[in-house]
Tab-separated table of N, CA and C in Angstrom:
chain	number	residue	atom	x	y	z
A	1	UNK	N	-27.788	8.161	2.520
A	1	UNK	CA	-26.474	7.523	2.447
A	1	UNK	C	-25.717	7.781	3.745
A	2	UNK	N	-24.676	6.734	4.295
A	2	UNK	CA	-23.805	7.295	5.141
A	2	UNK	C	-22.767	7.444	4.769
A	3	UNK	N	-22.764	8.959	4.548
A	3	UNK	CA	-21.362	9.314	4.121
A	3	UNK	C	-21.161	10.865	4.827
A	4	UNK	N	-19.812	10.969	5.144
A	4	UNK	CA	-19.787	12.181	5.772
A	4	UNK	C	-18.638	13.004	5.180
A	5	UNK	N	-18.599	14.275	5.442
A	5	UNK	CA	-17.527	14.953	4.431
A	5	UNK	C	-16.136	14.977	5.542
A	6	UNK	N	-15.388	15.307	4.822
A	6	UNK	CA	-13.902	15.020	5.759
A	6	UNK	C	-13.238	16.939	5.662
A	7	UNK	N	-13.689	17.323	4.697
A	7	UNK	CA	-12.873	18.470	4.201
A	7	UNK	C	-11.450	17.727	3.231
A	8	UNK	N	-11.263	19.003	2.543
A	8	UNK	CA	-10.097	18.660	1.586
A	8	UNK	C	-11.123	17.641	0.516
A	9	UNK	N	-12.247	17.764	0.484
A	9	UNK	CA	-12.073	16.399	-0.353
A	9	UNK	C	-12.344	15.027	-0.321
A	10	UNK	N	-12.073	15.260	0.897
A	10	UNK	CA	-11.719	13.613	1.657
A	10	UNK	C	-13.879	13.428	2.318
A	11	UNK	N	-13.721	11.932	2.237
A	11	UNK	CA	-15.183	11.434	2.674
A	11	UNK	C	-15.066	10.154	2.803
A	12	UNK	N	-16.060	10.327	4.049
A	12	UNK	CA	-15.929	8.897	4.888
A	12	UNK	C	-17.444	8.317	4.803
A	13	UNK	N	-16.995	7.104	4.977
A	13	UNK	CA	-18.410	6.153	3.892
A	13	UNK	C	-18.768	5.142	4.978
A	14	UNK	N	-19.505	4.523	5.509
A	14	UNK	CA	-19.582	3.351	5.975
A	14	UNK	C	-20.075	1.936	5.686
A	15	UNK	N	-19.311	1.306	6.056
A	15	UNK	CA	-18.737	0.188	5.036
A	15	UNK	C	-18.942	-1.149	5.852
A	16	UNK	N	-19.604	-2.265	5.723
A	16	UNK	CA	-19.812	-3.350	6.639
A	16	UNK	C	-19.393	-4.376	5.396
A	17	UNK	N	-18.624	-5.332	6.522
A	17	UNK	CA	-17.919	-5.925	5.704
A	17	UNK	C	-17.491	-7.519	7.043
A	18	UNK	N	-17.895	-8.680	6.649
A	18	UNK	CA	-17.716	-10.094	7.276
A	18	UNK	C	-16.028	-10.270	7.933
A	19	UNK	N	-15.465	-10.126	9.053
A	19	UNK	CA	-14.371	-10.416	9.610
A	19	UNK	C	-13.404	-11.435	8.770
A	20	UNK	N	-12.460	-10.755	8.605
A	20	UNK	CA	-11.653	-11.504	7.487
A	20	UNK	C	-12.085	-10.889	6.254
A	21	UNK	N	-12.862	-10.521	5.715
A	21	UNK	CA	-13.888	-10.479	4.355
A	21	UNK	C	-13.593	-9.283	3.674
A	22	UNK	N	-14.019	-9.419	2.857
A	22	UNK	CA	-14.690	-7.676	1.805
A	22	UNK	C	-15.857	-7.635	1.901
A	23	UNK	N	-16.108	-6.616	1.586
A	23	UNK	CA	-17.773	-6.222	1.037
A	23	UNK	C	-17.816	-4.892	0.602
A	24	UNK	N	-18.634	-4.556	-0.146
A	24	UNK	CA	-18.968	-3.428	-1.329
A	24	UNK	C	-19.649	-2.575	-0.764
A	25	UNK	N	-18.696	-1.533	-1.271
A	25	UNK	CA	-19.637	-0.138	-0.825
A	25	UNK	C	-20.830	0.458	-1.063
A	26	UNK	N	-21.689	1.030	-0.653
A	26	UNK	CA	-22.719	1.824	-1.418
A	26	UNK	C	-22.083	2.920	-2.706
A	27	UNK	N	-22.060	2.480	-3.602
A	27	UNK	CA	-21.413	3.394	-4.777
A	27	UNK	C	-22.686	4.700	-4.958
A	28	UNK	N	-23.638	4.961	-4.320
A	28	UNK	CA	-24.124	6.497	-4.201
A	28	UNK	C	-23.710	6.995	-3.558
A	29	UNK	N	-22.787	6.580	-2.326
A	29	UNK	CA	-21.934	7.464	-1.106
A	29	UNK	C	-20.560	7.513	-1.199
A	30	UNK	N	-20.276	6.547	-2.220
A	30	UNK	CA	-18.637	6.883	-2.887
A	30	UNK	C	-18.362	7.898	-3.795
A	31	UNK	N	-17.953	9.151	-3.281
A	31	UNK	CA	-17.880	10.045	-4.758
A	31	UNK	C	-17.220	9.591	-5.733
A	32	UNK	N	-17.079	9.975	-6.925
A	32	UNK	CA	-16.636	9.225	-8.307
A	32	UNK	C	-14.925	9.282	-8.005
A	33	UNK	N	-13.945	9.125	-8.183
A	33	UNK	CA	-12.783	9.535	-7.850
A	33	UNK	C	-11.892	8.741	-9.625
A	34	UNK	N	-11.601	9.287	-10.652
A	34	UNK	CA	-11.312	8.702	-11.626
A	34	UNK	C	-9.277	7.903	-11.015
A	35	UNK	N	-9.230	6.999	-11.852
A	35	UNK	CA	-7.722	6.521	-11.442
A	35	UNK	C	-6.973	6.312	-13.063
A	36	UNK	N	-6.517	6.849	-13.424
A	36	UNK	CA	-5.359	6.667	-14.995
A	36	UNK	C	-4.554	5.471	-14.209
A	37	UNK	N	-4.259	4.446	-15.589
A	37	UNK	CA	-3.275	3.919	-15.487
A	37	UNK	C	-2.232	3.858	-16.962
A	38	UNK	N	-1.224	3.905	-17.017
A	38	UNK	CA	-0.102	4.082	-18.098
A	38	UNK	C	0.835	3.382	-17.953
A	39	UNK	N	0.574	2.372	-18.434
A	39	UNK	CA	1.748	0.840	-18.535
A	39	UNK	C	2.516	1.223	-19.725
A	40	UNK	N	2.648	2.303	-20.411
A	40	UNK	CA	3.302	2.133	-20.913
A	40	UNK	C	4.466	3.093	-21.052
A	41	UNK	N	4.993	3.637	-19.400
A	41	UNK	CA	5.774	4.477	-19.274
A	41	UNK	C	7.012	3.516	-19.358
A	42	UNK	N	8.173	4.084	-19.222
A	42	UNK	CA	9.643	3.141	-19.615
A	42	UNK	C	9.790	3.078	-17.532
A	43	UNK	N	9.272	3.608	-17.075
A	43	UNK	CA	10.030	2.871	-15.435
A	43	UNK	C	8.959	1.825	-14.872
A	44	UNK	N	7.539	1.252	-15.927
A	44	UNK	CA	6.654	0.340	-15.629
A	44	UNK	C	5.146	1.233	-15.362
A	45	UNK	N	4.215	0.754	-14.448
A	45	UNK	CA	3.176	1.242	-14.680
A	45	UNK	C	3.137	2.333	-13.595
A	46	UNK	N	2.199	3.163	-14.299
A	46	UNK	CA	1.604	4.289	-13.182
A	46	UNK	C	0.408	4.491	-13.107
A	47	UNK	N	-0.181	4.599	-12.083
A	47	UNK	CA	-1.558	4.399	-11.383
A	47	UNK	C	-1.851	6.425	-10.848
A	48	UNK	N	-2.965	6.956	-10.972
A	48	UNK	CA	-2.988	7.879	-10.448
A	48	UNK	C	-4.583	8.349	-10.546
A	49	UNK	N	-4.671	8.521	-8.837
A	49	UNK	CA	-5.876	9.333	-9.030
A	49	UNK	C	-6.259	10.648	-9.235
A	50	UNK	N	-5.328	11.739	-8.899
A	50	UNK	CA	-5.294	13.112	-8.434
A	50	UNK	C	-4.787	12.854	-6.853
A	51	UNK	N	-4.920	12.167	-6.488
A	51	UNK	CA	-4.548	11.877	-4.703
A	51	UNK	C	-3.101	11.793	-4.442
A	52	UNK	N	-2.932	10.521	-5.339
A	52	UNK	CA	-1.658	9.480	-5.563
A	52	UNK	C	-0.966	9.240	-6.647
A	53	UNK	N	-0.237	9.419	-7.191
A	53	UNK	CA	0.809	8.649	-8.246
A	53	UNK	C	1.585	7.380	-7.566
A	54	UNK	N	1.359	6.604	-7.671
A	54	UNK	CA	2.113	5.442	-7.643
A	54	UNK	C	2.232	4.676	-9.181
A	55	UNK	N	4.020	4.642	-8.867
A	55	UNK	CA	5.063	3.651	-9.903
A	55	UNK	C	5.107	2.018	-9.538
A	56	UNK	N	4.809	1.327	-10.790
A	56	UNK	CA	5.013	0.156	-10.201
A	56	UNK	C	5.960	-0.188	-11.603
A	57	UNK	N	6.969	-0.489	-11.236
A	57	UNK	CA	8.174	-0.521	-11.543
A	57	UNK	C	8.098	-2.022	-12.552
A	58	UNK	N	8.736	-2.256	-13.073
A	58	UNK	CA	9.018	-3.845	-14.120
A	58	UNK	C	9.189	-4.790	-13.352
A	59	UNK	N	9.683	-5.017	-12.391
A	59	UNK	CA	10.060	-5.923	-11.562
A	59	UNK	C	8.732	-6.275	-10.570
A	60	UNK	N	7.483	-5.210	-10.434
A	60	UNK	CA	5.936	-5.777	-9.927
A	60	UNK	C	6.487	-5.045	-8.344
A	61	UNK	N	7.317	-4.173	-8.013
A	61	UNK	CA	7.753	-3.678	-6.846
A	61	UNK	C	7.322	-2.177	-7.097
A	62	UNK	N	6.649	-1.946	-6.154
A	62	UNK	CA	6.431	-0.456	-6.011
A	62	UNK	C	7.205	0.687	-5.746
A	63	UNK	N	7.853	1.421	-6.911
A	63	UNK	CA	8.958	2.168	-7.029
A	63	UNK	C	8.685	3.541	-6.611
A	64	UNK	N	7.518	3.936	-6.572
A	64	UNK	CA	7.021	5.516	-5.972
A	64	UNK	C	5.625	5.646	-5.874
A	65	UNK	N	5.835	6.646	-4.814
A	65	UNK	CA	4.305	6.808	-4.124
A	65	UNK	C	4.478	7.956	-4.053
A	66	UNK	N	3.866	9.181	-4.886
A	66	UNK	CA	3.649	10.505	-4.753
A	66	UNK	C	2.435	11.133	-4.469
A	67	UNK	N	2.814	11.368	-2.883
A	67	UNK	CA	1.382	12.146	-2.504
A	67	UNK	C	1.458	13.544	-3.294
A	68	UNK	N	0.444	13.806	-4.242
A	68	UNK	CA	0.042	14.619	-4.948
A	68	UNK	C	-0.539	16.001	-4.058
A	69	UNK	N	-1.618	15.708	-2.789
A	69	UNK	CA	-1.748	16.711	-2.182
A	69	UNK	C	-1.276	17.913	-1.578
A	70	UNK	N	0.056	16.647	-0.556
A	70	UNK	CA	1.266	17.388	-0.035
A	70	UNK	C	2.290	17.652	-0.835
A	71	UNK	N	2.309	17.136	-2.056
A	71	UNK	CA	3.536	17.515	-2.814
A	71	UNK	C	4.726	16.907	-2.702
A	72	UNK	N	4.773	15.476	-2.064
A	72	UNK	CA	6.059	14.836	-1.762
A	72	UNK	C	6.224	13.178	-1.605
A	73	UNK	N	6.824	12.553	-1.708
A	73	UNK	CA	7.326	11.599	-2.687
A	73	UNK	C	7.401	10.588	-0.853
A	74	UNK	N	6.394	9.404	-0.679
A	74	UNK	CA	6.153	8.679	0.330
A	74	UNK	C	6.977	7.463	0.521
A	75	UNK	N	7.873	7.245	-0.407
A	75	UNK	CA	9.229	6.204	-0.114
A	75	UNK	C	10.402	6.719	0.281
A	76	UNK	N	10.796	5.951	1.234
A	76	UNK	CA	12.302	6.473	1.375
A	76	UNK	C	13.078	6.666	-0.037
A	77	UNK	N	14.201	7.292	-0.173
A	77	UNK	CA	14.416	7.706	-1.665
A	77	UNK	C	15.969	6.437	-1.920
A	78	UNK	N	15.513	5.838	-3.166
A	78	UNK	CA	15.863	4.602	-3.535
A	78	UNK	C	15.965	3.420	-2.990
A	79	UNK	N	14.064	3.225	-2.233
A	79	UNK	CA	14.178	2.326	-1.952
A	79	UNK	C	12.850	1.564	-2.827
A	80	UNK	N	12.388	0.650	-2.573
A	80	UNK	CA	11.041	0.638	-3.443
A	80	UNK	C	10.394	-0.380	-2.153
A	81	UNK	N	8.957	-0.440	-2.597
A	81	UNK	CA	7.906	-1.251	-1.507
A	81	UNK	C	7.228	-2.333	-2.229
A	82	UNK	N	6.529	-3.376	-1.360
A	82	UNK	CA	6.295	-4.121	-2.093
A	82	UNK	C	7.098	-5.374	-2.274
A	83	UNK	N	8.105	-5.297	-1.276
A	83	UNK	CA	8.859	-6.839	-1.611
A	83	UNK	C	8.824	-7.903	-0.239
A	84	UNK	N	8.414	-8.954	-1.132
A	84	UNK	CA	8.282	-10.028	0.386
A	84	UNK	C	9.134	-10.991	0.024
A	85	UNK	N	9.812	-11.142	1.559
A	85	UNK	CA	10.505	-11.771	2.125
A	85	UNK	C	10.500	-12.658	3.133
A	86	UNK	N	10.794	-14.436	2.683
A	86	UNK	CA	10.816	-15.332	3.085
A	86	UNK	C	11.993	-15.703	4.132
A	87	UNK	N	11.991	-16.165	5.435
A	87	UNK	CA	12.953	-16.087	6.239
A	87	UNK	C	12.422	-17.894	6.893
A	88	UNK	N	13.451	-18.343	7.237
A	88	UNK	CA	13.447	-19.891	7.753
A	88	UNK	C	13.111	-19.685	9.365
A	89	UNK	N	12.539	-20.184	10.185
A	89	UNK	CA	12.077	-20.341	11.403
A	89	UNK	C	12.995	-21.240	12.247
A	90	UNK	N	14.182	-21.062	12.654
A	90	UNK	CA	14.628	-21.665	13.403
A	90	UNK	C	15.004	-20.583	14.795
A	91	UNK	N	13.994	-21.022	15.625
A	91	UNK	CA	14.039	-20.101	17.129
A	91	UNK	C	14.729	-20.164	18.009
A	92	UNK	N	15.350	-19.323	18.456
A	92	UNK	CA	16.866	-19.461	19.559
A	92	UNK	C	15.600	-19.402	20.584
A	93	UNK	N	14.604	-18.948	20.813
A	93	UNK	CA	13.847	-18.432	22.270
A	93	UNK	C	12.288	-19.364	22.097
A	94	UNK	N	11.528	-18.806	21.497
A	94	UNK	CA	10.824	-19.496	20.952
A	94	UNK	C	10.028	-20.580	19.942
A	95	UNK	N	9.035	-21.549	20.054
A	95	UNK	CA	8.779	-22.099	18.931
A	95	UNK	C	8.041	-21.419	17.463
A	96	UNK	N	7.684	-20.412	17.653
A	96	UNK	CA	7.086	-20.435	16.306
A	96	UNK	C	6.774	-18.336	16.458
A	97	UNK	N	6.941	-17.527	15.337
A	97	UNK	CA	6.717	-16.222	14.888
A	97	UNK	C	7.809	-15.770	15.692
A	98	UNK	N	8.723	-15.831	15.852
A	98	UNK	CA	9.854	-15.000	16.625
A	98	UNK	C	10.922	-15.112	15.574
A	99	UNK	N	11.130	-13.940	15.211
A	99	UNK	CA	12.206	-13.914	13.524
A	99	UNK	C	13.009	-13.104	14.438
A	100	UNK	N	14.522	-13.728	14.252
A	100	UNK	CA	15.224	-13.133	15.210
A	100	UNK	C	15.972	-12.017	14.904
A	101	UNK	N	16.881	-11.448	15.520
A	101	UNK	CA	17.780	-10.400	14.917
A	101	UNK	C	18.465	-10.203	13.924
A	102	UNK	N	19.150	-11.380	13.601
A	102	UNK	CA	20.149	-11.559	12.464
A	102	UNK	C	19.311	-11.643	11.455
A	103	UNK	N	17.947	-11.812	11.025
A	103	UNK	CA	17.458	-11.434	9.953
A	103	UNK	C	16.918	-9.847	9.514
């Protein structure tokens, strides 16, 4: 297998995969890593491996990310992640991907 140990835990796998694309790992070089999920907490769902706790909140916005290792909480505090935002393209400088200041 190519897989190499990282320490902590951590292991690195190598992974070939089509530009743009996915592709599947060798699952004999992926150690098992279990993930709980509990949709049926009252602040929405929670996902956790032992790694990570992540909240995904009612609204489908990601309300917390608790690195479990370090012991500390990876969102700014009351903010949540996960939200996209649509902005109109009208360019003071350029024609096209230049989102200007005022947004």
């Amino acid at each position: 297998a190519h897989a190499q140990s990282l320490g902590e835990g951590r292991t690195a796998v190598l992974a070939q995969s089509p530009g743009l694309g996915a592709g599947p790992l060798d699952g004999a070089a992926v150690p098992e890593q279990g993930v709980s999920a509990d949709a049926s907490a009252d602040e929405g769902a929670v996902l956790d491996n032992g790694l990570l706790r992540v909240t995904v909140d009612r609204d489908g916005l990601i309300a917390s990310v608790l690195d479990l290792a370090a012991g500390r909480e990876v969102l700014v505090p009351g903010h949540r992640a996960n939200l996209l935002q649509l902005h109109p393209d009208h360019p003071n400088n350029w024609d096209a991907w230049d989102i200007d200041v005022h947004y």
